[in-house]
CSV table of C-alpha atoms and ligand atoms in Angstrom, one decimal:
chain,number,residue,atom,x,y,z
A,291,MET,CA,110.5,159.7,107.1
A,292,SER,CA,112.1,160.9,110.3
A,293,LEU,CA,111.4,160.7,114.0
A,294,LEU,CA,107.8,159.6,113.9
A,295,ALA,CA,106.8,159.0,117.5
A,296,PHE,CA,105.0,155.7,117.9
A,297,ASP,CA,102.6,155.8,120.8
A,298,ASP,CA,102.6,152.1,121.5
A,299,THR,CA,105.3,149.8,122.9
A,300,ILE,CA,106.1,146.5,121.1
A,301,ALA,CA,107.5,143.3,122.5
A,302,ALA,CA,108.7,140.0,120.9
A,303,ILE,CA,111.0,137.1,121.4
A,304,SER,CA,113.9,137.9,119.2
A,305,THR,CA,115.7,134.5,119.3
A,306,PRO,CA,114.6,131.5,117.3
A,307,PRO,CA,112.1,129.1,118.9
A,308,GLY,CA,113.4,125.9,120.6
A,309,ALA,CA,115.7,125.3,123.5
A,310,GLY,CA,118.9,127.3,123.8
A,311,ALA,CA,121.4,128.5,126.4
A,312,ILE,CA,119.8,131.9,126.4
A,313,ALA,CA,117.0,133.7,124.6
A,314,ILE,CA,116.2,137.4,124.3
A,315,VAL,CA,112.9,139.1,124.8
A,316,ARG,CA,112.8,142.7,123.5
A,317,LEU,CA,110.6,145.7,124.2
A,318,SER,CA,110.7,148.9,122.2
A,319,GLY,CA,108.7,152.1,122.7
A,320,LYS,CA,108.0,154.9,125.1
A,321,ASP,CA,106.8,152.5,127.9
A,322,ALA,CA,109.5,149.9,127.4
A,323,TRP,CA,111.4,150.9,130.6
A,324,THR,CA,108.3,151.2,132.7
A,325,ILE,CA,106.9,147.9,131.6
A,326,ALA,CA,110.3,146.2,132.2
A,327,ALA,CA,110.6,147.8,135.6
A,328,SER,CA,107.2,146.4,136.6
A,329,LEU,CA,108.5,142.8,136.0
A,330,PHE,CA,112.1,143.0,137.0
A,331,SER,CA,113.7,143.0,140.4
A,332,GLY,CA,117.4,143.6,140.6
A,333,THR,CA,119.9,145.1,143.0
A,334,LYS,CA,120.0,148.5,141.3
A,335,ALA,CA,117.5,151.2,142.2
A,336,ILE,CA,118.5,153.4,139.3
A,337,TRP,CA,119.1,152.0,135.9
A,338,THR,CA,122.1,153.2,133.8
A,339,PRO,CA,121.5,153.0,130.1
A,340,TYR,CA,123.5,150.3,128.3
A,341,GLN,CA,124.5,148.7,131.5
A,342,ALA,CA,123.6,145.1,132.0
A,343,MET,CA,121.9,144.2,135.3
A,344,HIS,CA,121.4,140.9,137.0
A,345,GLY,CA,118.0,140.2,138.5
A,346,TYR,CA,114.8,138.3,138.4
A,347,ILE,CA,111.6,138.4,136.3
A,348,LYS,CA,108.6,138.1,138.6
A,349,ASP,CA,104.9,137.5,137.9
A,350,ILE,CA,103.7,139.9,140.6
A,351,GLN,CA,100.1,139.0,140.3
A,352,ASN,CA,100.7,135.3,141.1
A,353,ASN,CA,103.8,136.1,143.2
A,354,GLN,CA,105.8,133.7,141.1
A,355,LEU,CA,109.4,133.8,140.1
A,356,VAL,CA,109.7,133.3,136.3
A,357,ASP,CA,113.4,133.4,135.5
A,358,GLU,CA,116.8,134.7,136.5
A,359,VAL,CA,117.9,137.1,133.8
A,360,VAL,CA,120.2,139.8,132.6
A,361,LEU,CA,118.4,143.0,131.6
A,362,ILE,CA,120.0,145.7,129.4
A,363,PRO,CA,118.2,149.0,129.2
A,364,TYR,CA,118.9,151.2,126.1
A,365,LYS,CA,117.9,154.9,126.0
A,366,SER,CA,116.5,156.7,123.0
A,367,PRO,CA,117.7,157.8,120.5
A,368,ASN,CA,120.9,155.7,120.5
A,369,THR,CA,119.2,152.3,120.2
A,370,TYR,CA,118.4,149.9,117.4
A,371,THR,CA,114.9,151.2,116.9
A,372,GLY,CA,115.7,154.8,118.0
A,373,GLU,CA,113.2,154.4,120.8
A,374,ASP,CA,113.7,153.3,124.4
A,375,LEU,CA,114.5,149.6,124.2
A,376,ILE,CA,114.9,146.7,126.7
A,377,GLU,CA,116.6,143.4,126.1
A,378,ILE,CA,115.9,140.7,128.6
A,379,ASN,CA,118.4,137.9,128.3
A,380,CYS,CA,116.7,134.9,129.9
A,381,HIS,CA,117.1,131.1,129.8
A,382,GLY,CA,116.4,129.7,126.4
A,383,SER,CA,113.3,127.7,127.1
A,384,ALA,CA,110.2,128.2,125.1
A,385,VAL,CA,108.1,128.2,128.3
A,386,VAL,CA,110.2,130.8,130.0
A,387,THR,CA,110.4,133.1,126.9
A,388,ASN,CA,106.6,132.9,126.4
A,389,GLU,CA,105.9,133.6,130.0
A,390,ILE,CA,108.2,136.7,130.0
A,391,LEU,CA,106.6,137.9,126.7
A,392,ASN,CA,103.1,137.4,128.1
A,393,LEU,CA,104.1,139.5,131.2
A,394,CYS,CA,105.3,142.2,128.8
A,395,LEU,CA,102.0,142.1,127.0
A,396,LYS,CA,100.0,142.1,130.2
A,397,GLY,CA,102.1,145.1,131.3
A,398,GLY,CA,100.9,147.1,128.3
A,399,ALA,CA,103.1,146.2,125.3
A,400,ARG,CA,101.7,144.9,122.0
A,401,LEU,CA,103.1,141.9,120.2
A,402,ALA,CA,105.4,143.2,117.5
A,403,ARG,CA,104.6,142.5,113.8
A,404,ASN,CA,107.1,140.9,111.5
A,405,GLY,CA,110.2,143.1,111.2
A,406,GLU,CA,108.6,145.8,113.3
A,407,PHE,CA,111.7,146.6,115.3
A,408,THR,CA,113.7,147.2,112.0
A,409,GLN,CA,110.7,149.0,110.5
A,410,ARG,CA,110.8,151.4,113.5
A,411,ALA,CA,114.5,151.8,113.1
A,412,PHE,CA,113.9,152.8,109.4
A,413,LEU,CA,111.0,155.1,110.2
A,414,ASN,CA,112.9,156.8,113.0
A,415,GLY,CA,115.8,157.5,110.7
A,416,ARG,CA,118.2,155.0,112.3
A,417,MET,CA,118.9,153.3,108.9
A,418,ASP,CA,117.8,153.7,105.3
A,419,LEU,CA,115.7,151.2,103.4
A,420,THR,CA,118.7,149.5,101.8
A,421,GLN,CA,120.2,148.9,105.3
A,422,ALA,CA,116.9,147.6,106.6
A,423,GLU,CA,116.7,145.2,103.7
A,424,ALA,CA,120.4,144.2,104.4
A,425,VAL,CA,119.3,143.2,107.9
A,426,TYR,CA,117.0,140.7,106.3
A,427,ASP,CA,119.7,139.4,103.9
A,428,LEU,CA,122.1,139.0,106.8
A,429,ILE,CA,119.6,137.0,108.8
A,430,GLN,CA,118.9,134.8,105.8
A,431,ALA,CA,122.5,134.4,104.7
A,432,LYS,CA,123.5,130.8,104.1
A,433,THR,CA,127.1,131.3,102.9
A,434,SER,CA,129.9,133.5,104.1
A,435,ARG,CA,129.8,135.5,100.9
A,436,GLN,CA,126.2,136.3,101.3
A,437,SER,CA,126.7,137.5,104.9
A,438,ARG,CA,129.7,139.7,104.0
A,439,LEU,CA,127.8,141.4,101.2
A,440,ALA,CA,124.8,141.9,103.4
A,441,LEU,CA,127.1,143.4,106.0
A,442,SER,CA,128.6,146.0,103.7
A,443,ALA,CA,125.1,147.0,102.6
A,444,LEU,CA,124.1,147.1,106.3
A,445,ASN,CA,127.0,149.5,106.9
A,446,GLY,CA,125.4,151.8,104.4
A,447,GLU,CA,128.0,151.4,101.6
A,448,LEU,CA,125.4,150.4,99.0
A,449,GLY,CA,122.9,153.1,100.0
A,450,GLU,CA,125.7,155.7,100.0
A,451,GLN,CA,126.4,155.1,96.2
A,452,ILE,CA,122.7,155.7,95.4
A,453,LYS,CA,122.6,158.7,97.7
A,454,LEU,CA,125.6,160.3,96.0
A,455,ALA,CA,124.0,159.8,92.5
A,456,ARG,CA,120.7,161.2,93.8
A,457,GLN,CA,122.4,164.2,95.3
A,458,ASP,CA,124.2,164.9,92.1
A,459,LEU,CA,121.0,164.8,90.2
A,460,ILE,CA,119.2,167.0,92.7
A,461,GLU,CA,121.9,169.6,92.4
A,462,LEU,CA,121.7,169.4,88.6
A,463,LEU,CA,117.9,169.8,88.8
A,464,SER,CA,118.1,172.8,91.1
A,465,ARG,CA,120.5,174.4,88.7
A,466,ILE,CA,118.3,173.8,85.7
A,467,VAL,CA,115.2,175.0,87.5
A,468,ALA,CA,117.1,178.2,88.5
A,469,GLY,CA,118.0,178.6,84.8
A,470,ILE,CA,114.3,178.3,83.8
A,471,ASP,CA,113.1,180.7,86.6
A,472,PHE,CA,115.9,183.3,86.0
A,473,PRO,CA,117.0,183.0,82.4
A,474,GLU,CA,118.7,186.4,82.4
A,475,GLU,CA,120.7,185.9,85.6
A,476,VAL,CA,121.4,182.2,85.7
A,477,GLY,CA,120.9,181.0,82.1
A,478,GLU,CA,121.3,177.5,80.8
A,479,LEU,CA,124.1,175.1,81.7
A,480,PRO,CA,126.5,174.5,78.9
A,481,PHE,CA,125.8,171.4,76.8
A,482,ASP,CA,129.1,169.7,77.6
A,483,ASP,CA,128.7,170.1,81.4
A,484,LEU,CA,125.1,168.7,81.3
A,485,ASN,CA,126.2,165.8,79.2
A,486,GLU,CA,129.0,164.9,81.4
A,487,ILE,CA,127.0,164.9,84.6
A,488,LEU,CA,124.3,162.8,83.0
A,489,ALA,CA,126.7,160.4,81.4
A,490,GLN,CA,128.7,159.9,84.6
A,491,ASN,CA,125.6,159.1,86.7
A,492,CYS,CA,124.2,156.9,84.0
A,493,VAL,CA,127.4,154.7,84.0
A,494,LYS,CA,127.5,154.6,87.8
A,495,LEU,CA,123.8,153.6,88.1
A,496,LYS,CA,124.0,151.1,85.3
A,497,LYS,CA,126.9,149.4,87.2
A,498,LEU,CA,124.9,149.4,90.4
A,499,ALA,CA,121.8,148.0,88.6
A,500,SER,CA,123.9,145.2,87.2
A,501,THR,CA,124.8,144.1,90.7
A,502,SER,CA,121.2,142.9,91.1
A,503,ARG,CA,122.0,140.0,88.9
A,504,SER,CA,124.6,138.8,91.3
A,505,GLY,CA,122.3,139.8,94.1
A,506,ARG,CA,119.7,137.4,92.9
A,507,PHE,CA,122.2,134.5,92.6
A,508,LEU,CA,123.6,135.3,96.1
A,509,ARG,CA,120.2,135.5,97.7
A,510,ASP,CA,118.2,132.8,95.9
A,511,GLY,CA,121.1,130.6,94.7
A,512,LEU,CA,122.5,130.0,91.2
A,513,ARG,CA,120.6,127.1,89.5
A,514,LEU,CA,122.9,124.8,87.5
A,515,ALA,CA,121.5,121.8,85.6
A,516,ILE,CA,124.0,119.0,84.7
A,517,VAL,CA,123.0,117.5,81.4
A,518,GLY,CA,124.6,115.2,78.9
A,519,LYS,CA,124.3,111.8,77.3
A,520,PRO,CA,124.1,108.7,79.5
A,521,ASN,CA,127.4,107.7,81.1
A,522,ALA,CA,129.1,111.1,80.5
A,523,GLY,CA,129.7,111.3,84.2
A,524,LYS,CA,126.9,113.7,85.3
A,525,SER,CA,126.2,111.9,88.6
A,526,SER,CA,129.9,111.5,89.3
A,527,LEU,CA,130.2,115.3,88.9
A,528,LEU,CA,127.4,115.9,91.3
A,529,ASN,CA,129.0,113.5,93.8
A,530,GLN,CA,132.4,115.0,93.4
A,531,LEU,CA,131.1,118.6,94.0
A,532,LEU,CA,129.1,117.5,97.0
A,533,GLN,CA,132.1,115.4,98.3
A,534,PHE,CA,129.8,112.5,99.0
A,535,ASP,CA,128.0,109.8,97.0
A,536,ARG,CA,124.6,111.3,96.7
A,537,ALA,CA,123.7,109.9,93.3
A,538,ILE,CA,124.2,106.3,92.1
A,539,VAL,CA,127.0,106.0,89.7
A,540,THR,CA,127.4,102.9,87.5
A,541,ASP,CA,128.7,102.2,84.0
A,542,ILE,CA,125.2,101.2,83.0
A,543,ALA,CA,123.7,103.8,80.7
A,544,GLY,CA,120.4,105.1,82.0
A,545,THR,CA,121.2,104.7,85.7
A,546,THR,CA,119.9,108.1,86.7
A,547,ARG,CA,116.2,108.1,85.9
A,548,ASP,CA,115.0,111.1,87.8
A,549,SER,CA,116.3,114.6,88.4
A,550,LEU,CA,118.0,115.1,91.7
A,551,GLU,CA,118.5,118.5,93.4
A,552,GLU,CA,121.1,119.4,95.9
A,553,LEU,CA,122.2,122.7,97.6
A,554,LEU,CA,125.9,123.3,97.4
A,555,ASP,CA,128.3,126.1,98.6
A,556,ILE,CA,130.7,127.0,95.8
A,557,ASN,CA,133.3,129.5,97.2
A,558,GLY,CA,130.6,131.1,99.3
A,559,ILE,CA,128.0,131.1,96.5
A,560,PRO,CA,124.8,129.1,97.1
A,561,VAL,CA,124.3,126.8,94.2
A,562,ILE,CA,121.3,124.6,93.5
A,563,LEU,CA,122.7,121.7,91.5
A,564,THR,CA,120.5,119.4,89.5
A,565,ASP,CA,121.7,116.0,88.2
A,566,THR,CA,119.5,114.8,85.4
A,567,ALA,CA,118.7,111.6,83.5
A,568,GLY,CA,121.0,111.2,80.5
A,569,ILE,CA,119.5,112.4,77.3
A,570,ARG,CA,119.2,110.1,74.3
A,571,GLU,CA,116.6,108.6,71.9
A,572,THR,CA,114.8,105.9,73.9
A,573,ARG,CA,111.6,103.8,73.9
A,574,ASP,CA,111.7,103.1,77.6
A,575,THR,CA,108.7,104.9,79.2
A,576,VAL,CA,110.4,105.7,82.6
A,577,GLU,CA,113.5,106.9,80.9
A,578,LYS,CA,111.4,109.1,78.6
A,579,ILE,CA,109.8,110.8,81.6
A,580,GLY,CA,113.2,111.2,83.2
A,581,ILE,CA,114.4,113.0,80.0
A,582,GLU,CA,111.3,115.2,80.1
A,583,ARG,CA,112.4,116.2,83.6
A,584,SER,CA,115.9,116.9,82.3
A,585,ALA,CA,114.3,119.3,79.9
A,586,LYS,CA,112.4,120.9,82.7
A,587,ALA,CA,115.6,121.3,84.8
A,588,VAL,CA,117.3,122.9,81.8
A,589,GLU,CA,114.4,125.4,81.6
A,590,MET,CA,114.6,126.2,85.3
A,591,SER,CA,118.4,126.7,85.3
A,592,ASP,CA,120.4,129.8,85.1
A,593,ILE,CA,123.3,128.0,83.5
A,594,VAL,CA,123.5,124.5,82.0
A,595,LEU,CA,126.5,122.3,82.5
A,596,LEU,CA,126.8,120.3,79.4
A,597,VAL,CA,128.9,117.2,80.2
A,598,CYS,CA,130.5,115.4,77.3
A,599,ASP,CA,132.6,112.2,77.5
A,600,LEU,CA,136.1,112.7,76.3
A,601,SER,CA,136.8,109.0,76.2
A,602,CYS,CA,134.5,108.7,73.2
A,603,ALA,CA,133.6,110.8,70.1
A,604,TRP,CA,131.0,113.6,69.9
A,605,THR,CA,127.8,111.8,68.9
A,606,GLU,CA,124.3,112.5,67.6
A,607,ASP,CA,123.0,112.4,71.2
A,608,ASP,CA,125.5,115.2,72.1
A,609,GLN,CA,124.2,117.2,69.1
A,610,LEU,CA,120.6,116.6,70.2
A,611,ILE,CA,121.3,117.9,73.7
A,612,LEU,CA,123.1,120.9,72.2
A,613,GLN,CA,119.9,121.8,70.3
A,614,MET,CA,117.8,121.2,73.4
A,615,ILE,CA,119.8,123.7,75.4
A,616,ALA,CA,120.1,126.2,72.6
A,617,GLN,CA,118.3,129.0,74.5
A,618,LYS,CA,120.4,128.7,77.6
A,619,PRO,CA,123.9,129.9,78.5
A,620,PHE,CA,126.0,126.8,79.0
A,621,LEU,CA,129.4,125.6,80.0
A,622,LEU,CA,131.0,122.7,78.1
A,623,LEU,CA,132.6,120.3,80.6
A,624,GLY,CA,134.8,117.7,78.8
A,625,ASN,CA,134.7,114.9,81.4
A,626,LYS,CA,137.1,111.9,81.9
A,627,VAL,CA,140.2,114.0,81.0
A,628,ASP,CA,142.1,111.4,83.1
A,629,LEU,CA,141.5,108.9,80.2
A,630,THR,CA,142.6,111.2,77.4
A,631,THR,CA,144.6,114.2,76.2
A,632,ALA,CA,143.7,117.9,75.9
A,633,ASP,CA,143.7,117.6,72.1
A,634,THR,CA,140.7,115.4,72.1
A,635,PHE,CA,138.8,118.1,74.0
A,636,ALA,CA,139.8,120.8,71.5
A,637,GLU,CA,138.3,118.6,68.7
A,638,ILE,CA,135.1,118.0,70.6
A,639,ALA,CA,134.7,121.6,71.8
A,640,LYS,CA,134.5,122.7,68.1
A,641,HIS,CA,131.0,121.3,68.1
A,642,ALA,CA,129.9,123.8,70.8
A,643,PRO,CA,131.3,127.1,69.8
A,644,ASN,CA,128.6,129.0,71.9
A,645,ALA,CA,129.8,127.6,75.2
A,646,MET,CA,130.5,130.4,77.7
A,647,THR,CA,133.7,128.5,78.5
A,648,THR,CA,135.1,125.0,78.1
A,649,ILE,CA,136.8,123.1,80.8
A,650,ALA,CA,138.3,119.6,80.7
A,651,ILE,CA,137.6,117.9,84.0
A,652,SER,CA,137.6,114.6,85.7
A,653,ALA,CA,134.6,113.9,87.8
A,654,LYS,CA,136.4,110.8,89.1
A,655,THR,CA,139.7,112.3,90.3
A,656,GLY,CA,138.5,115.9,90.8
A,657,GLU,CA,141.0,117.2,88.3
A,658,ASN,CA,140.4,120.8,87.2
A,659,LEU,CA,137.2,121.1,89.2
A,660,GLU,CA,138.8,124.1,90.9
A,661,LYS,CA,138.9,125.8,87.4
A,662,PHE,CA,135.1,125.2,87.2
A,663,THR,CA,134.4,126.5,90.7
A,664,ASP,CA,136.5,129.6,90.1
A,665,TRP,CA,134.7,130.3,86.9
A,666,ILE,CA,131.3,130.1,88.8
A,667,GLU,CA,132.7,132.4,91.4
A,668,SER,CA,133.9,135.1,89.0
A,669,PHE,CA,130.7,134.7,86.9
A,670,VAL,CA,128.5,135.5,90.0
A,671,MET,CA,130.7,138.1,91.5
A,672,GLN,CA,131.3,139.9,88.2
A,673,GLY,CA,134.9,140.4,89.0
A,674,GLU,CA,135.2,142.5,92.0
A,675,LYS,CA,132.3,144.8,91.0
A,676,LEU,CA,130.2,143.9,94.0
A,677,GLN,CA,133.0,144.8,96.5
A,678,GLU,CA,133.4,148.2,94.9
A,679,SER,CA,129.6,148.8,95.0
A,680,GLY,CA,129.4,147.9,98.7
A,681,GLY,CA,127.0,145.0,98.1
A,682,SER,CA,124.5,143.9,95.5
A,683,LEU,CA,121.1,145.5,94.9
A,684,ASN,CA,118.1,143.3,95.5
A,685,ALA,CA,115.3,142.9,92.8
A,686,ARG,CA,113.3,145.9,94.1
A,687,GLN,CA,116.4,148.2,94.3
A,688,GLY,CA,117.7,146.9,90.9
A,689,GLU,CA,114.5,147.6,89.1
A,690,LEU,CA,114.3,151.2,90.5
A,691,CYS,CA,117.9,151.7,89.5
A,692,GLU,CA,117.2,150.5,86.0
A,693,LYS,CA,114.2,152.9,85.7
A,694,ALA,CA,116.4,155.7,86.9
A,695,VAL,CA,118.9,154.9,84.2
A,696,GLU,CA,116.1,154.9,81.6
A,697,SER,CA,115.1,158.3,82.7
A,698,LEU,CA,118.7,159.5,82.4
A,699,VAL,CA,119.0,158.1,78.9
A,700,ILE,CA,115.9,160.1,78.0
A,701,ALA,CA,117.4,163.1,79.6
A,702,GLN,CA,120.5,162.7,77.5
A,703,GLU,CA,118.3,162.6,74.4
A,704,THR,CA,116.5,165.7,75.5
A,705,VAL,CA,119.8,167.5,75.9
A,706,PHE,CA,121.1,166.1,72.6
A,707,ASN,CA,117.9,167.2,70.7
A,708,ALA,CA,118.1,170.7,72.4
A,709,MET,CA,114.5,170.3,73.7
A,710,PRO,CA,113.2,172.8,76.3
A,711,GLN,CA,114.7,172.7,79.7
A,712,ASP,CA,111.3,171.9,81.2
A,713,CYS,CA,111.5,168.5,79.6
A,714,LEU,CA,114.9,167.9,81.0
A,715,ALA,CA,113.7,168.9,84.5
A,716,THR,CA,110.9,166.3,84.2
A,717,ASP,CA,113.3,163.6,83.1
A,718,LEU,CA,115.6,164.4,86.0
A,719,LYS,CA,112.8,164.5,88.5
A,720,SER,CA,111.6,161.1,87.5
A,721,ALA,CA,115.2,159.6,87.9
A,722,ILE,CA,115.5,161.3,91.3
A,723,ASP,CA,112.1,159.9,92.4
A,724,ARG,CA,113.1,156.4,91.5
A,725,LEU,CA,116.4,156.8,93.5
A,726,SER,CA,114.5,158.2,96.5
A,727,GLU,CA,112.5,155.0,96.6
A,728,VAL,CA,115.6,152.9,96.8
A,729,CYS,CA,116.9,154.3,100.0
A,730,GLY,CA,113.4,155.2,101.2
A,731,GLU,CA,113.6,159.0,101.4
A,732,SER,CA,110.3,158.9,99.6
A,733,VAL,CA,108.5,155.6,99.4
A,734,SER,CA,104.9,154.4,99.6
A,735,GLU,CA,103.5,152.7,102.7
A,736,GLU,CA,102.7,149.7,100.5
A,737,VAL,CA,106.4,149.2,99.6
A,738,ILE,CA,107.4,149.6,103.3
A,739,THR,CA,104.8,147.0,104.3
A,740,ASN,CA,106.0,144.6,101.7
A,741,VAL,CA,109.7,145.0,102.6
A,742,PHE,CA,109.1,144.2,106.3
A,743,ALA,CA,106.4,141.5,105.8
A,744,LYS,CA,109.2,139.1,104.9
A,745,PHE,CA,111.0,139.6,108.2
A,746,CYS,CA,110.5,137.3,111.2
A,747,ILE,CA,108.8,138.6,114.4
A,748,GLY,CA,111.4,139.9,116.8
A,749,LYS,CA,113.7,141.6,114.3
X,371,GDP,N1,137.8,107.5,84.2
X,371,GDP,C1,136.7,108.2,84.5
X,371,GDP,N2,135.5,107.6,84.7
X,371,GDP,C2,134.5,108.4,85.0
X,371,GDP,C3,134.6,109.8,85.2
X,371,GDP,N3,133.4,110.2,85.5
X,371,GDP,C4,132.5,109.2,85.5
X,371,GDP,N4,133.2,108.1,85.2
X,371,GDP,C5,132.6,106.7,85.0
X,371,GDP,O1,131.6,106.8,84.0
X,371,GDP,C6,130.5,105.9,84.3
X,371,GDP,C7,129.2,106.7,84.3
X,371,GDP,O2,129.3,107.7,85.3
X,371,GDP,P1,128.0,108.4,85.8
X,371,GDP,O3,128.4,109.5,86.7
X,371,GDP,O4,127.0,107.4,86.3
X,371,GDP,O5,127.4,109.0,84.5
X,371,GDP,P2,126.0,109.7,84.2
X,371,GDP,O6,125.2,108.6,83.5
X,371,GDP,O7,126.3,110.8,83.2
X,371,GDP,O8,125.4,110.1,85.4
X,371,GDP,C8,130.9,105.3,85.7
X,371,GDP,O9,131.4,104.1,85.5
X,371,GDP,C9,131.9,106.3,86.3
X,371,GDP,O10,132.7,105.7,87.2
X,371,GDP,C10,135.9,110.4,85.0
X,371,GDP,O11,136.1,111.5,85.2
X,371,GDP,N5,136.9,109.5,84.7
X,372,MG,MG1,123.6,109.7,86.3
């Protein structure tokens, strides 16, 4: 995948639609400079790469001035795409940007497809596939945590880890193949050496694969469903976390009748929080439907927040809810701690020994909510693992990494059972192939198309 020459030049508006102070129209490809020169009139006769120039975009055919702009010419290969590239900084009006784009198209450029600038950057070897995917993550980031992780992946830290493991395995494979081809001269690697290299890489790749769990939460949001019996303080908890009165709170049991979903930023982690109708035995038709929706919210969630009321005892309703969420990981939040003592909670918590953690909170005063948000943060971030790994793998990368681990586990068995070296070579080859797909050293066109289809036009 390196230095493919594209014979066409692409153009697109790279800034979002709508009015803005400035907007950018970009051109990339071998005719980018010529096309730009045919539209632009500035004071400089000769363009210096990377030097911004003030001037005007003109529609020569109609002898019309289109906009006053700043144009920056970039020279291949040191550009975003690796090709000759032009950025026209114009005024941020949809009319102006469209006119400039149309002039570029009339001048011989083709409208870029989604993500085509980044796709060219990848195909021209300016970045690997994990970096290209990080560009997408960075654009999509909604919290600071997401953007920082995407940036470390964009810097190539994440890809570097994969590449190191791949390189290790390639060296091992070459050594094994040499041993097969020249048994007399090279011979087989000692059992201990083989085992050590395989085990080391297995551990490393497993750790990397496990970051895709965090990756999913950071990209798509962690889904939390707040459940509990009526009046436990679920809606108060939602409001307290949102810092505004989103849900109606009263002391009348059954106030919340429908599930309510809100997006929240918890220490830089996107969280989708659902407040639900209190769960209890009821004959009320509307309340019943609400409770069905609560069950649905539980099903959809990654973690359930089971809120119990510390101002009263553990009841049959609490027990019923515990059964309902049996299949889900959950936190036990003892609410209304302002009305009681910690001992009460210890007694109540005995009923839910499977809780991932138990925290006594007050949804009213906000007491101990920081303990809860800190727990969420460390759960998603898996300690500092993500920082060490230089980002988190996305689902595609995580799956490949897991498959590579599977192949390495088989390779370890092959070694352990003293099977022929040919088998070991096959196992290693399959692990290497999976890793090559992660960074894109060897990857099908279909995968590339899928990766870039998600991008917006102009990136
Ligand atoms: N003292 C105290 N009262 C609370 C707390 N959380 C909720 N409440 C009260 O409990 C009642 C029910 O709260 P609500 O949030 O509507 O409960 P939900 O039915 O579980 O949604 C309201 O009167 C709240 O003011 C708390 O932490 N401390
Ligand atoms: Mg409620």
